[in-house]
Amino acid sequence: MTSELEQELKHLIIDTLELEDVTPEDIDPDEPLFVEGLGLDSIDALELGLALQKRYGIKLESDSDETRHHFRNLRTLAALVEERRTA
Amino acid sequence: MTTPAMMYVHDWRAWQPGRRDTSHPRLSVAEKPAGSHVPAMLRRRLTGIGRALCDMLAELDVDADCPLLYASRHGDGERTLEMLNALAEEAPLSPARFGLSVHNAIPGVYSIGRGNRRTQQAIAASGDEFAALLVEARGYLAQGESSVIIAFAEQAIPVRFAEHFTTPTDTAAVALRVSLTPARDSWALTPRPLASDATTEGSPQPSDLIDWLCGARDELHCHRPRQAWSLVRAE
């Protein structure tokens, strides 16, 4: 089951990262977002960090283990937004 | 007496969206070039001109083994201006846009996408891009490269800068595979010095090269150096 927030994040990822050939259905909430799975790269990680800051007011350390954990897949990302959003 | 050919053009490709006056099998006028020769995850960061160039280069260099000399006077003016505006407003820059704001961005993406690890050069020459490309190409060919790809691309100048330029720029890109030896169906590229009183039309733009390659003009003139180039089918 995909939550409303997860659905919103799928659109955020597709729009921000200009994933023109990807649909929300293609993003499996439990699959990795980076390298494997969706196949995003390090520039995408920075871009996504910026988008989270703009949309939800969440500031992350760019190269910490914690950030790595939050960016693992869509579910961990949704949990982060749920917990830390200020907007 | 005929001047010896400077080099031979073995093949070429061009892209000029919306161009109506010329139809040619080597010219694409697609508004949205596919960029199908580059994987989707790389392609997504390219604009139309980058996609068009990647397709043209892939067709000209099937084995992805030629050095690439790329020239553009202005690069991506719109995106550069967007970033400058963001900086002026102290807004954060998009890392992806910033990463692709370097002059060699398109050749770089092409090289990753096609696995071409040969030499690449990105040139801006204040309007003398075509002359600079020929000089550089000649150097690589003289060093023993059997063929070299030269590419020249420009986009329309942002409105905010337009008043500072007298040469109108159409969005267009052109790429040629050149060599010191003729091949079947190649063209001999021959230079001649322009007389000091000859009037020239300013710096040749990619769209002028397309006219010339399509046979719509006999010579391509450049005021600095005062030089003209002609293309004749090699025997």
PDB file of C-alpha atoms in Angstrom:
ATOM      1  CA  MET A   1       0.000   0.000   0.000  1.00  0.00           C
ATOM      2  CA  THR A   2       1.360   3.422  -0.904  1.00  0.00           C
ATOM      3  CA  SER A   3       0.473   6.268   1.434  1.00  0.00           C
ATOM      4  CA  GLU A   4      -0.566   9.702   0.246  1.00  0.00           C
ATOM      5  CA  LEU A   5       2.781  11.111   1.350  1.00  0.00           C
ATOM      6  CA  GLU A   6       4.639   8.391  -0.537  1.00  0.00           C
ATOM      7  CA  GLN A   7       2.641   9.234  -3.640  1.00  0.00           C
ATOM      8  CA  GLU A   8       3.496  12.915  -3.192  1.00  0.00           C
ATOM      9  CA  LEU A   9       7.186  12.047  -2.824  1.00  0.00           C
ATOM     10  CA  LYS A  10       7.092   9.956  -5.991  1.00  0.00           C
ATOM     11  CA  HIS A  11       5.902  13.011  -7.908  1.00  0.00           C
ATOM     12  CA  LEU A  12       8.496  15.190  -6.199  1.00  0.00           C
ATOM     13  CA  ILE A  13      11.261  12.769  -7.221  1.00  0.00           C
ATOM     14  CA  ILE A  14      10.066  12.479 -10.826  1.00  0.00           C
ATOM     15  CA  ASP A  15       9.601  16.233 -11.286  1.00  0.00           C
ATOM     16  CA  THR A  16      12.714  17.422  -9.456  1.00  0.00           C
ATOM     17  CA  LEU A  17      15.032  14.880 -11.027  1.00  0.00           C
ATOM     18  CA  GLU A  18      13.465  15.188 -14.496  1.00  0.00           C
ATOM     19  CA  LEU A  19      12.843  11.434 -14.727  1.00  0.00           C
ATOM     20  CA  GLU A  20      10.985  11.731 -17.996  1.00  0.00           C
ATOM     21  CA  ASP A  21      10.602   7.989 -18.638  1.00  0.00           C
ATOM     22  CA  VAL A  22       9.557   7.064 -15.097  1.00  0.00           C
ATOM     23  CA  THR A  23       5.945   6.893 -13.838  1.00  0.00           C
ATOM     24  CA  PRO A  24       4.945   6.854 -10.130  1.00  0.00           C
ATOM     25  CA  GLU A  25       4.063   3.155 -10.512  1.00  0.00           C
ATOM     26  CA  ASP A  26       7.655   2.421 -11.517  1.00  0.00           C
ATOM     27  CA  ILE A  27       8.940   3.488  -8.111  1.00  0.00           C
ATOM     28  CA  ASP A  28       8.723   0.546  -5.709  1.00  0.00           C
ATOM     29  CA  PRO A  29       8.608   1.954  -2.145  1.00  0.00           C
ATOM     30  CA  ASP A  30      10.915  -0.824  -0.865  1.00  0.00           C
ATOM     31  CA  GLU A  31      13.467  -0.754  -3.685  1.00  0.00           C
ATOM     32  CA  PRO A  32      16.658   1.308  -3.332  1.00  0.00           C
ATOM     33  CA  LEU A  33      16.471   4.798  -4.837  1.00  0.00           C
ATOM     34  CA  PHE A  34      20.205   5.213  -5.444  1.00  0.00           C
ATOM     35  CA  VAL A  35      22.614   3.245  -7.642  1.00  0.00           C
ATOM     36  CA  GLU A  36      20.465   0.111  -7.715  1.00  0.00           C
ATOM     37  CA  GLY A  37      16.674   0.095  -7.998  1.00  0.00           C
ATOM     38  CA  LEU A  38      15.677   3.446  -9.464  1.00  0.00           C
ATOM     39  CA  GLY A  39      19.355   4.124 -10.282  1.00  0.00           C
ATOM     40  CA  LEU A  40      19.742   7.701  -9.054  1.00  0.00           C
ATOM     41  CA  ASP A  41      23.232   9.204  -8.704  1.00  0.00           C
ATOM     42  CA  SER A  42      25.067  11.526  -6.310  1.00  0.00           C
ATOM     43  CA  ILE A  43      23.902  14.705  -8.083  1.00  0.00           C
ATOM     44  CA  ASP A  44      20.332  13.459  -7.639  1.00  0.00           C
ATOM     45  CA  ALA A  45      20.997  13.074  -3.911  1.00  0.00           C
ATOM     46  CA  LEU A  46      22.012  16.748  -3.687  1.00  0.00           C
ATOM     47  CA  GLU A  47      19.040  17.791  -5.829  1.00  0.00           C
ATOM     48  CA  LEU A  48      16.644  15.771  -3.692  1.00  0.00           C
ATOM     49  CA  GLY A  49      18.119  17.240  -0.508  1.00  0.00           C
ATOM     50  CA  LEU A  50      17.463  20.718  -1.893  1.00  0.00           C
ATOM     51  CA  ALA A  51      13.887  19.789  -2.838  1.00  0.00           C
ATOM     52  CA  LEU A  52      13.188  18.449   0.682  1.00  0.00           C
ATOM     53  CA  GLN A  53      14.498  21.696   2.119  1.00  0.00           C
ATOM     54  CA  LYS A  54      12.351  23.826  -0.199  1.00  0.00           C
ATOM     55  CA  ARG A  55       9.151  21.795   0.113  1.00  0.00           C
ATOM     56  CA  TYR A  56       9.236  20.560   3.716  1.00  0.00           C
ATOM     57  CA  GLY A  57      11.831  22.720   5.429  1.00  0.00           C
ATOM     58  CA  ILE A  58      14.037  19.715   6.202  1.00  0.00           C
ATOM     59  CA  LYS A  59      17.779  20.335   6.376  1.00  0.00           C
ATOM     60  CA  LEU A  60      20.105  17.369   6.070  1.00  0.00           C
ATOM     61  CA  GLU A  61      23.850  16.891   6.379  1.00  0.00           C
ATOM     62  CA  SER A  62      24.935  16.137   2.828  1.00  0.00           C
ATOM     63  CA  ASP A  63      27.305  13.295   3.653  1.00  0.00           C
ATOM     64  CA  SER A  64      26.228  11.594   6.849  1.00  0.00           C
ATOM     65  CA  ASP A  65      25.212   7.987   7.586  1.00  0.00           C
ATOM     66  CA  GLU A  66      21.904   9.321   8.800  1.00  0.00           C
ATOM     67  CA  THR A  67      21.177  10.911   5.413  1.00  0.00           C
ATOM     68  CA  ARG A  68      22.211   7.682   3.707  1.00  0.00           C
ATOM     69  CA  HIS A  69      19.656   5.879   5.845  1.00  0.00           C
ATOM     70  CA  HIS A  70      16.852   8.365   5.051  1.00  0.00           C
ATOM     71  CA  PHE A  71      17.567   8.164   1.320  1.00  0.00           C
ATOM     72  CA  ARG A  72      17.555   4.362   1.189  1.00  0.00           C
ATOM     73  CA  ASN A  73      14.087   3.982  -0.325  1.00  0.00           C
ATOM     74  CA  LEU A  74      10.747   5.727  -0.585  1.00  0.00           C
ATOM     75  CA  ARG A  75       9.520   4.398   2.787  1.00  0.00           C
ATOM     76  CA  THR A  76      12.520   5.702   4.735  1.00  0.00           C
ATOM     77  CA  LEU A  77      12.183   9.008   2.913  1.00  0.00           C
ATOM     78  CA  ALA A  78       8.482   9.240   3.813  1.00  0.00           C
ATOM     79  CA  ALA A  79       9.317   8.445   7.451  1.00  0.00           C
ATOM     80  CA  LEU A  80      11.856  11.275   7.477  1.00  0.00           C
ATOM     81  CA  VAL A  81       9.367  13.782   6.058  1.00  0.00           C
ATOM     82  CA  GLU A  82       6.667  12.625   8.489  1.00  0.00           C
ATOM     83  CA  GLU A  83       8.995  13.127  11.443  1.00  0.00           C
ATOM     84  CA  ARG A  84      10.847  16.312  10.505  1.00  0.00           C
ATOM     85  CA  ARG A  85       8.608  18.387   8.275  1.00  0.00           C
ATOM     86  CA  THR A  86       8.089  22.001   9.247  1.00  0.00           C
ATOM     87  CA  ALA A  87       6.188  22.992   6.116  1.00  0.00           C
TER      88      ALA A  87
ATOM     89  CA  MET B   1      46.037  26.590 -60.193  1.00  0.00           C
ATOM     90  CA  THR B   2      43.866  24.827 -57.683  1.00  0.00           C
ATOM     91  CA  THR B   3      44.681  25.150 -54.000  1.00  0.00           C
ATOM     92  CA  PRO B   4      45.191  21.738 -52.412  1.00  0.00           C
ATOM     93  CA  ALA B   5      42.427  20.624 -50.078  1.00  0.00           C
ATOM     94  CA  MET B   6      42.974  21.464 -46.427  1.00  0.00           C
ATOM     95  CA  MET B   7      41.059  18.356 -45.398  1.00  0.00           C
ATOM     96  CA  TYR B   8      38.174  16.164 -46.496  1.00  0.00           C
ATOM     97  CA  VAL B   9      34.696  16.066 -45.063  1.00  0.00           C
ATOM     98  CA  HIS B  10      33.639  12.415 -44.983  1.00  0.00           C
ATOM     99  CA  ASP B  11      30.190  12.943 -43.540  1.00  0.00           C
ATOM    100  CA  TRP B  12      28.150  15.467 -41.603  1.00  0.00           C
ATOM    101  CA  ARG B  13      24.935  15.878 -39.642  1.00  0.00           C
ATOM    102  CA  ALA B  14      23.026  19.017 -38.722  1.00  0.00           C
ATOM    103  CA  TRP B  15      20.073  20.089 -36.616  1.00  0.00           C
ATOM    104  CA  GLN B  16      18.098  23.298 -36.941  1.00  0.00           C
ATOM    105  CA  PRO B  17      14.608  23.153 -35.466  1.00  0.00           C
ATOM    106  CA  GLY B  18      11.899  24.758 -37.529  1.00  0.00           C
ATOM    107  CA  ARG B  19      14.076  25.286 -40.590  1.00  0.00           C
ATOM    108  CA  ARG B  20      11.820  25.158 -43.632  1.00  0.00           C
ATOM    109  CA  ASP B  21      13.823  26.297 -46.649  1.00  0.00           C
ATOM    110  CA  THR B  22      16.100  23.284 -46.933  1.00  0.00           C
ATOM    111  CA  SER B  23      15.352  19.632 -46.794  1.00  0.00           C
ATOM    112  CA  HIS B  24      18.333  17.347 -46.717  1.00  0.00           C
ATOM    113  CA  PRO B  25      18.761  13.756 -45.548  1.00  0.00           C
ATOM    114  CA  ARG B  26      21.588  14.822 -43.213  1.00  0.00           C
ATOM    115  CA  LEU B  27      19.586  17.668 -41.653  1.00  0.00           C
ATOM    116  CA  SER B  28      17.062  17.246 -38.842  1.00  0.00           C
ATOM    117  CA  VAL B  29      14.492  19.952 -38.145  1.00  0.00           C
ATOM    118  CA  ALA B  30      12.879  18.115 -35.203  1.00  0.00           C
ATOM    119  CA  GLU B  31      11.586  20.445 -32.474  1.00  0.00           C
ATOM    120  CA  LYS B  32      12.279  17.756 -29.863  1.00  0.00           C
ATOM    121  CA  PRO B  33      15.254  15.590 -30.820  1.00  0.00           C
ATOM    122  CA  ALA B  34      15.102  12.100 -29.336  1.00  0.00           C
ATOM    123  CA  GLY B  35      18.609  11.745 -27.925  1.00  0.00           C
ATOM    124  CA  SER B  36      18.027   8.021 -28.254  1.00  0.00           C
ATOM    125  CA  HIS B  37      21.738   7.182 -28.384  1.00  0.00           C
ATOM    126  CA  VAL B  38      22.252   8.190 -24.761  1.00  0.00           C
ATOM    127  CA  PRO B  39      20.735   6.211 -21.832  1.00  0.00           C
ATOM    128  CA  ALA B  40      17.602   7.838 -20.386  1.00  0.00           C
ATOM    129  CA  MET B  41      19.201   8.527 -16.980  1.00  0.00           C
ATOM    130  CA  LEU B  42      21.869  10.663 -18.677  1.00  0.00           C
ATOM    131  CA  ARG B  43      19.648  12.108 -21.385  1.00  0.00           C
ATOM    132  CA  ARG B  44      17.197  13.640 -18.900  1.00  0.00           C
ATOM    133  CA  ARG B  45      19.697  16.374 -18.020  1.00  0.00           C
ATOM    134  CA  LEU B  46      20.221  17.467 -21.626  1.00  0.00           C
ATOM    135  CA  THR B  47      18.224  20.139 -23.409  1.00  0.00           C
ATOM    136  CA  GLY B  48      17.174  19.786 -27.048  1.00  0.00           C
ATOM    137  CA  ILE B  49      20.505  20.865 -28.492  1.00  0.00           C
ATOM    138  CA  GLY B  50      22.420  18.366 -26.329  1.00  0.00           C
ATOM    139  CA  ARG B  51      20.124  15.550 -27.382  1.00  0.00           C
ATOM    140  CA  ALA B  52      20.442  16.517 -31.040  1.00  0.00           C
ATOM    141  CA  LEU B  53      24.246  16.617 -30.764  1.00  0.00           C
ATOM    142  CA  CYS B  54      24.442  13.221 -29.059  1.00  0.00           C
ATOM    143  CA  ASP B  55      22.385  11.671 -31.851  1.00  0.00           C
ATOM    144  CA  MET B  56      24.444  13.370 -34.567  1.00  0.00           C
ATOM    145  CA  LEU B  57      27.751  12.344 -32.969  1.00  0.00           C
ATOM    146  CA  ALA B  58      26.613   8.747 -32.519  1.00  0.00           C
ATOM    147  CA  GLU B  59      25.748   8.545 -36.229  1.00  0.00           C
ATOM    148  CA  LEU B  60      29.030  10.099 -37.343  1.00  0.00           C
ATOM    149  CA  ASP B  61      31.185   8.029 -34.997  1.00  0.00           C
ATOM    150  CA  VAL B  62      29.543   4.617 -34.901  1.00  0.00           C
ATOM    151  CA  ASP B  63      32.474   2.985 -33.074  1.00  0.00           C
ATOM    152  CA  ALA B  64      32.689   5.876 -30.554  1.00  0.00           C
ATOM    153  CA  ASP B  65      36.404   6.122 -31.257  1.00  0.00           C
ATOM    154  CA  CYS B  66      37.025   9.590 -32.730  1.00  0.00           C
ATOM    155  CA  PRO B  67      38.431  12.613 -30.896  1.00  0.00           C
ATOM    156  CA  LEU B  68      35.744  15.273 -30.540  1.00  0.00           C
ATOM    157  CA  LEU B  69      36.316  19.000 -30.931  1.00  0.00           C
ATOM    158  CA  TYR B  70      33.260  20.943 -29.848  1.00  0.00           C
ATOM    159  CA  ALA B  71      32.765  24.689 -30.153  1.00  0.00           C
ATOM    160  CA  SER B  72      30.132  27.134 -29.020  1.00  0.00           C
ATOM    161  CA  ARG B  73      30.546  30.840 -28.514  1.00  0.00           C
ATOM    162  CA  HIS B  74      27.781  31.302 -25.974  1.00  0.00           C
ATOM    163  CA  GLY B  75      26.992  27.850 -24.584  1.00  0.00           C
ATOM    164  CA  ASP B  76      23.677  27.588 -22.753  1.00  0.00           C
ATOM    165  CA  GLY B  77      22.943  31.280 -22.158  1.00  0.00           C
ATOM    166  CA  GLU B  78      19.448  30.775 -20.752  1.00  0.00           C
ATOM    167  CA  ARG B  79      20.495  28.350 -18.046  1.00  0.00           C
ATOM    168  CA  THR B  80      23.558  30.384 -17.151  1.00  0.00           C
ATOM    169  CA  LEU B  81      21.392  33.469 -16.758  1.00  0.00           C
ATOM    170  CA  GLU B  82      18.893  31.502 -14.643  1.00  0.00           C
ATOM    171  CA  MET B  83      21.707  30.520 -12.292  1.00  0.00           C
ATOM    172  CA  LEU B  84      23.061  34.066 -12.118  1.00  0.00           C
ATOM    173  CA  ASN B  85      19.583  35.306 -11.233  1.00  0.00           C
ATOM    174  CA  ALA B  86      19.308  32.655  -8.508  1.00  0.00           C
ATOM    175  CA  LEU B  87      22.694  33.725  -7.088  1.00  0.00           C
ATOM    176  CA  ALA B  88      21.621  37.368  -7.153  1.00  0.00           C
ATOM    177  CA  GLU B  89      18.555  36.425  -5.103  1.00  0.00           C
ATOM    178  CA  GLU B  90      20.695  34.266  -2.808  1.00  0.00           C
ATOM    179  CA  ALA B  91      18.557  31.281  -3.758  1.00  0.00           C
ATOM    180  CA  PRO B  92      20.193  27.830  -3.766  1.00  0.00           C
ATOM    181  CA  LEU B  93      21.436  26.577  -7.140  1.00  0.00           C
ATOM    182  CA  SER B  94      20.225  23.340  -8.623  1.00  0.00           C
ATOM    183  CA  PRO B  95      23.183  20.918  -8.310  1.00  0.00           C
ATOM    184  CA  ALA B  96      22.209  19.145 -11.542  1.00  0.00           C
ATOM    185  CA  ARG B  97      22.025  22.419 -13.485  1.00  0.00           C
ATOM    186  CA  PHE B  98      25.271  23.623 -11.940  1.00  0.00           C
ATOM    187  CA  GLY B  99      26.971  20.326 -12.816  1.00  0.00           C
ATOM    188  CA  LEU B 100      26.030  20.788 -16.459  1.00  0.00           C
ATOM    189  CA  SER B 101      26.909  24.475 -16.682  1.00  0.00           C
ATOM    190  CA  VAL B 102      30.486  23.824 -17.819  1.00  0.00           C
ATOM    191  CA  HIS B 103      31.357  24.445 -21.446  1.00  0.00           C
ATOM    192  CA  ASN B 104      32.151  20.792 -22.124  1.00  0.00           C
ATOM    193  CA  ALA B 105      28.897  19.487 -20.584  1.00  0.00           C
ATOM    194  CA  ILE B 106      27.393  18.096 -23.792  1.00  0.00           C
ATOM    195  CA  PRO B 107      30.598  16.369 -24.988  1.00  0.00           C
ATOM    196  CA  GLY B 108      30.976  14.998 -21.451  1.00  0.00           C
ATOM    197  CA  VAL B 109      27.503  13.464 -21.367  1.00  0.00           C
ATOM    198  CA  TYR B 110      28.028  12.105 -24.880  1.00  0.00           C
ATOM    199  CA  SER B 111      31.342  10.548 -23.872  1.00  0.00           C
ATOM    200  CA  ILE B 112      29.836   8.825 -20.823  1.00  0.00           C
ATOM    201  CA  GLY B 113      26.739   7.721 -22.718  1.00  0.00           C
ATOM    202  CA  ARG B 114      28.653   6.237 -25.653  1.00  0.00           C
ATOM    203  CA  GLY B 115      31.783   5.105 -23.824  1.00  0.00           C
ATOM    204  CA  ASN B 116      34.017   7.263 -26.017  1.00  0.00           C
ATOM    205  CA  ARG B 117      37.241   7.833 -24.055  1.00  0.00           C
ATOM    206  CA  ARG B 118      39.123   9.712 -26.742  1.00  0.00           C
ATOM    207  CA  THR B 119      40.315  13.306 -26.499  1.00  0.00           C
ATOM    208  CA  GLN B 120      37.672  15.992 -26.261  1.00  0.00           C
ATOM    209  CA  GLN B 121      38.039  19.715 -26.474  1.00  0.00           C
ATOM    210  CA  ALA B 122      35.469  22.429 -25.801  1.00  0.00           C
ATOM    211  CA  ILE B 123      36.197  25.729 -27.513  1.00  0.00           C
ATOM    212  CA  ALA B 124      34.801  29.258 -27.344  1.00  0.00           C
ATOM    213  CA  ALA B 125      36.570  31.638 -29.716  1.00  0.00           C
ATOM    214  CA  SER B 126      34.744  35.009 -29.681  1.00  0.00           C
ATOM    215  CA  GLY B 127      33.044  34.322 -32.972  1.00  0.00           C
ATOM    216  CA  ASP B 128      35.910  32.499 -34.700  1.00  0.00           C
ATOM    217  CA  GLU B 129      34.666  29.075 -33.683  1.00  0.00           C
ATOM    218  CA  PHE B 130      34.703  27.509 -37.131  1.00  0.00           C
ATOM    219  CA  ALA B 131      38.228  28.721 -37.927  1.00  0.00           C
ATOM    220  CA  ALA B 132      39.391  27.518 -34.499  1.00  0.00           C
ATOM    221  CA  LEU B 133      37.825  24.104 -35.035  1.00  0.00           C
ATOM    222  CA  LEU B 134      39.630  23.684 -38.350  1.00  0.00           C
ATOM    223  CA  VAL B 135      42.973  24.681 -36.853  1.00  0.00           C
ATOM    224  CA  GLU B 136      42.534  22.264 -33.950  1.00  0.00           C
ATOM    225  CA  ALA B 137      41.328  19.471 -36.241  1.00  0.00           C
ATOM    226  CA  ARG B 138      44.340  19.953 -38.441  1.00  0.00           C
ATOM    227  CA  GLY B 139      46.601  19.583 -35.446  1.00  0.00           C
ATOM    228  CA  TYR B 140      45.052  16.276 -34.386  1.00  0.00           C
ATOM    229  CA  LEU B 141      45.089  14.967 -37.965  1.00  0.00           C
ATOM    230  CA  ALA B 142      48.738  16.005 -38.374  1.00  0.00           C
ATOM    231  CA  GLN B 143      49.526  14.075 -35.206  1.00  0.00           C
ATOM    232  CA  GLY B 144      48.231  10.924 -36.848  1.00  0.00           C
ATOM    233  CA  GLU B 145      44.509  10.705 -36.054  1.00  0.00           C
ATOM    234  CA  SER B 146      42.755   9.203 -39.088  1.00  0.00           C
ATOM    235  CA  SER B 147      39.589  11.218 -38.491  1.00  0.00           C
ATOM    236  CA  VAL B 148      38.286  13.802 -36.070  1.00  0.00           C
ATOM    237  CA  ILE B 149      34.757  15.032 -35.372  1.00  0.00           C
ATOM    238  CA  ILE B 150      34.230  18.787 -35.215  1.00  0.00           C
ATOM    239  CA  ALA B 151      30.953  20.099 -33.824  1.00  0.00           C
ATOM    240  CA  PHE B 152      29.621  23.653 -33.632  1.00  0.00           C
ATOM    241  CA  ALA B 153      26.455  24.554 -31.750  1.00  0.00           C
ATOM    242  CA  GLU B 154      24.702  27.772 -30.776  1.00  0.00           C
ATOM    243  CA  GLN B 155      21.415  28.650 -29.176  1.00  0.00           C
ATOM    244  CA  ALA B 156      19.391  31.817 -29.419  1.00  0.00           C
ATOM    245  CA  ILE B 157      20.905  34.468 -27.149  1.00  0.00           C
ATOM    246  CA  PRO B 158      18.770  35.337 -24.087  1.00  0.00           C
ATOM    247  CA  VAL B 159      16.693  38.485 -24.706  1.00  0.00           C
ATOM    248  CA  ARG B 160      18.509  40.240 -21.888  1.00  0.00           C
ATOM    249  CA  PHE B 161      21.852  39.913 -23.730  1.00  0.00           C
ATOM    250  CA  ALA B 162      20.597  40.245 -27.295  1.00  0.00           C
ATOM    251  CA  GLU B 163      21.199  43.987 -27.646  1.00  0.00           C
ATOM    252  CA  HIS B 164      24.929  43.441 -27.125  1.00  0.00           C
ATOM    253  CA  PHE B 165      25.249  41.237 -30.199  1.00  0.00           C
ATOM    254  CA  THR B 166      25.057  42.265 -33.801  1.00  0.00           C
ATOM    255  CA  THR B 167      25.244  38.738 -35.192  1.00  0.00           C
ATOM    256  CA  PRO B 168      21.851  37.073 -34.904  1.00  0.00           C
ATOM    257  CA  THR B 169      22.102  33.519 -33.633  1.00  0.00           C
ATOM    258  CA  ASP B 170      19.675  30.801 -34.605  1.00  0.00           C
ATOM    259  CA  THR B 171      19.513  27.648 -32.550  1.00  0.00           C
ATOM    260  CA  ALA B 172      21.406  25.116 -34.616  1.00  0.00           C
ATOM    261  CA  ALA B 173      24.098  22.460 -34.358  1.00  0.00           C
ATOM    262  CA  VAL B 174      26.340  20.914 -36.941  1.00  0.00           C
ATOM    263  CA  ALA B 175      28.959  18.151 -36.803  1.00  0.00           C
ATOM    264  CA  LEU B 176      31.447  17.017 -39.438  1.00  0.00           C
ATOM    265  CA  ARG B 177      33.767  14.035 -39.619  1.00  0.00           C
ATOM    266  CA  VAL B 178      36.993  15.227 -41.229  1.00  0.00           C
ATOM    267  CA  SER B 179      40.168  13.542 -42.422  1.00  0.00           C
ATOM    268  CA  LEU B 180      43.341  14.325 -44.378  1.00  0.00           C
ATOM    269  CA  THR B 181      42.539  11.627 -46.935  1.00  0.00           C
ATOM    270  CA  PRO B 182      39.595  11.532 -49.319  1.00  0.00           C
ATOM    271  CA  ALA B 183      37.051   8.737 -49.190  1.00  0.00           C
ATOM    272  CA  ARG B 184      34.188   7.660 -51.407  1.00  0.00           C
ATOM    273  CA  ASP B 185      31.669  10.507 -51.644  1.00  0.00           C
ATOM    274  CA  SER B 186      33.739  12.864 -49.528  1.00  0.00           C
ATOM    275  CA  TRP B 187      34.020  16.625 -50.056  1.00  0.00           C
ATOM    276  CA  ALA B 188      37.296  18.494 -50.417  1.00  0.00           C
ATOM    277  CA  LEU B 189      37.407  21.473 -48.048  1.00  0.00           C
ATOM    278  CA  THR B 190      39.540  24.218 -49.570  1.00  0.00           C
ATOM    279  CA  PRO B 191      40.459  27.559 -48.057  1.00  0.00           C
ATOM    280  CA  ARG B 192      41.323  30.772 -49.863  1.00  0.00           C
ATOM    281  CA  PRO B 193      42.385  34.081 -48.360  1.00  0.00           C
ATOM    282  CA  LEU B 194      39.820  36.855 -48.648  1.00  0.00           C
ATOM    283  CA  ALA B 195      40.928  40.094 -50.290  1.00  0.00           C
ATOM    284  CA  SER B 196      41.463  42.834 -47.730  1.00  0.00           C
ATOM    285  CA  ASP B 197      38.582  44.870 -49.177  1.00  0.00           C
ATOM    286  CA  ALA B 198      36.164  41.929 -49.441  1.00  0.00           C
ATOM    287  CA  THR B 199      33.023  42.460 -47.426  1.00  0.00           C
ATOM    288  CA  THR B 200      32.150  39.668 -45.065  1.00  0.00           C
ATOM    289  CA  GLU B 201      29.009  38.852 -43.195  1.00  0.00           C
ATOM    290  CA  GLY B 202      30.652  38.574 -39.802  1.00  0.00           C
ATOM    291  CA  SER B 203      31.349  35.296 -38.055  1.00  0.00           C
ATOM    292  CA  PRO B 204      29.918  32.149 -39.585  1.00  0.00           C
ATOM    293  CA  GLN B 205      27.216  30.653 -37.380  1.00  0.00           C
ATOM    294  CA  PRO B 206      26.116  26.997 -37.311  1.00  0.00           C
ATOM    295  CA  SER B 207      23.120  27.948 -39.482  1.00  0.00           C
ATOM    296  CA  ASP B 208      25.538  29.426 -42.095  1.00  0.00           C
ATOM    297  CA  LEU B 209      27.481  26.166 -42.068  1.00  0.00           C
ATOM    298  CA  ILE B 210      24.244  24.305 -42.709  1.00  0.00           C
ATOM    299  CA  ASP B 211      23.515  26.562 -45.731  1.00  0.00           C
ATOM    300  CA  TRP B 212      27.005  25.848 -47.008  1.00  0.00           C
ATOM    301  CA  LEU B 213      26.849  22.097 -46.409  1.00  0.00           C
ATOM    302  CA  CYS B 214      23.441  21.902 -48.086  1.00  0.00           C
ATOM    303  CA  GLY B 215      24.850  23.743 -51.106  1.00  0.00           C
ATOM    304  CA  ALA B 216      22.844  26.928 -50.549  1.00  0.00           C
ATOM    305  CA  ARG B 217      26.055  29.007 -50.556  1.00  0.00           C
ATOM    306  CA  ASP B 218      29.300  28.377 -52.444  1.00  0.00           C
ATOM    307  CA  GLU B 219      31.688  29.747 -49.884  1.00  0.00           C
ATOM    308  CA  LEU B 220      31.717  30.231 -46.180  1.00  0.00           C
ATOM    309  CA  HIS B 221      33.340  33.558 -45.319  1.00  0.00           C
ATOM    310  CA  CYS B 222      35.007  34.524 -42.091  1.00  0.00           C
ATOM    311  CA  HIS B 223      36.414  37.991 -41.414  1.00  0.00           C
ATOM    312  CA  ARG B 224      38.943  36.925 -38.808  1.00  0.00           C
ATOM    313  CA  PRO B 225      41.093  35.365 -40.132  1.00  0.00           C
ATOM    314  CA  ARG B 226      40.118  36.793 -43.497  1.00  0.00           C
ATOM    315  CA  GLN B 227      39.388  33.440 -45.005  1.00  0.00           C
ATOM    316  CA  ALA B 228      36.815  31.681 -47.169  1.00  0.00           C
ATOM    317  CA  TRP B 229      36.201  27.963 -47.424  1.00  0.00           C
ATOM    318  CA  SER B 230      34.586  26.011 -50.209  1.00  0.00           C
ATOM    319  CA  LEU B 231      33.363  22.445 -50.433  1.00  0.00           C
ATOM    320  CA  VAL B 232      33.677  20.423 -53.640  1.00  0.00           C
ATOM    321  CA  ARG B 233      32.855  16.768 -54.175  1.00  0.00           C
ATOM    322  CA  ALA B 234      36.191  14.921 -54.152  1.00  0.00           C
ATOM    323  CA  GLU B 235      36.878  12.751 -57.206  1.00  0.00           C
TER     324      GLU B 235
END
